[in-house]
Coordinates of C-alpha atoms in Angstrom, one line a residue:
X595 CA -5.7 22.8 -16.6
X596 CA -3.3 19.9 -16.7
X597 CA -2.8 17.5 -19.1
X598 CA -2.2 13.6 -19.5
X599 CA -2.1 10.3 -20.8
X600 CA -3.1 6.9 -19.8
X601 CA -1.0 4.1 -20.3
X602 CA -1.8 0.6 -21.1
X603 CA -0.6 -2.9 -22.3
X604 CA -1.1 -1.6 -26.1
X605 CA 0.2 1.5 -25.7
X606 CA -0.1 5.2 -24.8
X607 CA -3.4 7.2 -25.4
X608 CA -3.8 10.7 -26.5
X609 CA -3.1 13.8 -24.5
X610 CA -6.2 14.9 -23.4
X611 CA -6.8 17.7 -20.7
X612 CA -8.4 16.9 -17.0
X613 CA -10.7 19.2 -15.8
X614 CA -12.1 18.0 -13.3
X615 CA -10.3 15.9 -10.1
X616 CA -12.0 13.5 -7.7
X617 CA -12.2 15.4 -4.5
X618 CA -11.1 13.2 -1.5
X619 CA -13.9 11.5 0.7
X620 CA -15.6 10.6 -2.7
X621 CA -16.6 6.7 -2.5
X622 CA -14.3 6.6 -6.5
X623 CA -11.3 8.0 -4.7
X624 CA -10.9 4.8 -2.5
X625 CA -11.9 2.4 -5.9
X626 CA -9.2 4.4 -7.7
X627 CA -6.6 3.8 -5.0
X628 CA -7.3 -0.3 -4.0
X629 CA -7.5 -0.5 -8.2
X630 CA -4.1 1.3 -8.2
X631 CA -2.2 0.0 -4.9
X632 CA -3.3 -3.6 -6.5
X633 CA -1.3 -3.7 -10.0
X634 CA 1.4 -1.4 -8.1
X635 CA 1.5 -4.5 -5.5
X636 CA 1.4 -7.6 -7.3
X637 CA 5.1 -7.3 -8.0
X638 CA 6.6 -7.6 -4.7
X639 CA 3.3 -8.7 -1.9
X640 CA 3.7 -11.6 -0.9
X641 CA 0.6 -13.4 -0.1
X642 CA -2.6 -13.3 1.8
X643 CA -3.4 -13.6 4.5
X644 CA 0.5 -12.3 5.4
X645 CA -0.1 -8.5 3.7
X646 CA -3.8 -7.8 3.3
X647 CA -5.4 -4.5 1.4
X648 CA -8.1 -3.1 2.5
X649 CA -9.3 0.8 1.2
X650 CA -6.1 2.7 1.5
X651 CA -5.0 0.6 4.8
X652 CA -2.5 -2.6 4.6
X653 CA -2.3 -5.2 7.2
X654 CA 0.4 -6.9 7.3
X655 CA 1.2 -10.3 9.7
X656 CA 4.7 -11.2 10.5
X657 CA 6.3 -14.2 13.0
X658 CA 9.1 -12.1 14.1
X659 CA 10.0 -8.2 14.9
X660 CA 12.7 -8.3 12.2
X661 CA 10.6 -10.2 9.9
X662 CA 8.1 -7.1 9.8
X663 CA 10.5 -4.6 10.1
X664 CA 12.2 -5.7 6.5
X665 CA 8.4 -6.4 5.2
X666 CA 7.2 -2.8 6.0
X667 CA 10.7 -1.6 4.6
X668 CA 9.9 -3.3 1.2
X669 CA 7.0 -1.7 0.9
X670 CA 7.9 1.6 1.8
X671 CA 10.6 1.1 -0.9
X672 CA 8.7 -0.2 -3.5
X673 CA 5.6 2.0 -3.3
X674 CA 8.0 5.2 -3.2
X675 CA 9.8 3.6 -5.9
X676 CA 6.9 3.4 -8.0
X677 CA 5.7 7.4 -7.1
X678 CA 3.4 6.8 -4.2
X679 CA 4.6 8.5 -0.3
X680 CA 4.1 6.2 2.4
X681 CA 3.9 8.2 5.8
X682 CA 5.2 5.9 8.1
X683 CA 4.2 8.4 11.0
X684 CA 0.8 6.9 11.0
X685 CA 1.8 3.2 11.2
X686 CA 0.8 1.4 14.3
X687 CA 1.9 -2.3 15.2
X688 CA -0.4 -4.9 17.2
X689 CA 0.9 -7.4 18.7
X690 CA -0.4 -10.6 19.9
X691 CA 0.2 -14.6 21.0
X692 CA 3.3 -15.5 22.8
X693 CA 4.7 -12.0 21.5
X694 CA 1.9 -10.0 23.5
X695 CA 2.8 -12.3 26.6
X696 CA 6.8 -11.2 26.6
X697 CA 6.2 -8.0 26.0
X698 CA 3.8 -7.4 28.6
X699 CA 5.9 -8.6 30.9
X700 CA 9.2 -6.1 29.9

């Protein structure tokens, strides 16, 4: 059995033991995660509608190639940094406007 705290703005709480986990596919594993990835996120998003959070996806709209690049970088980095893995092997990219035109054409 494994044991923990929870932290918050007036302090630490008691150790107390957790029996049970919530088993993935449970409708309050995806509330947990949006509640988390929200106060994790508020220090470095930006704003909607250029990163949007939706269940355990993020959208996030960028004018440039670079731009998202350095966008999808900072939040690799700051979600790692805060003890969350980002696998980056699932990612996909959409493109579209002008973008979709020039790049159908290479």
């Amino acid at each position: 059995m494994q044991q923990t705290v929870v932290k918050a703005v007036y302090g630490t709480s008691n150790c107390f033991r957790v029996k049970i986990g919530i088993q993935q596919g449970s409708a309050l594993s995806s509330l947990l995660f949006v509640i988390v990835m929200e106060a994790l996120s508020r220090e470095f998003r930006v704003t909607l509608p250029w990163e949007l959070l939706y269940a355990e996806d993020l959208a996030v709209i960028a004018e440039t190639e670079d731009d998202l690049i350095k966008t999808l970088t900072e939040w690799k980095d700051n979600t790692e940094n805060r003890g969350m893995r980002v696998n980056m092997n699932k990612t996909k990219v959409k493109i579209s406007g002008e973008w979709q035109k020039v790049m159908q054409k290479a």
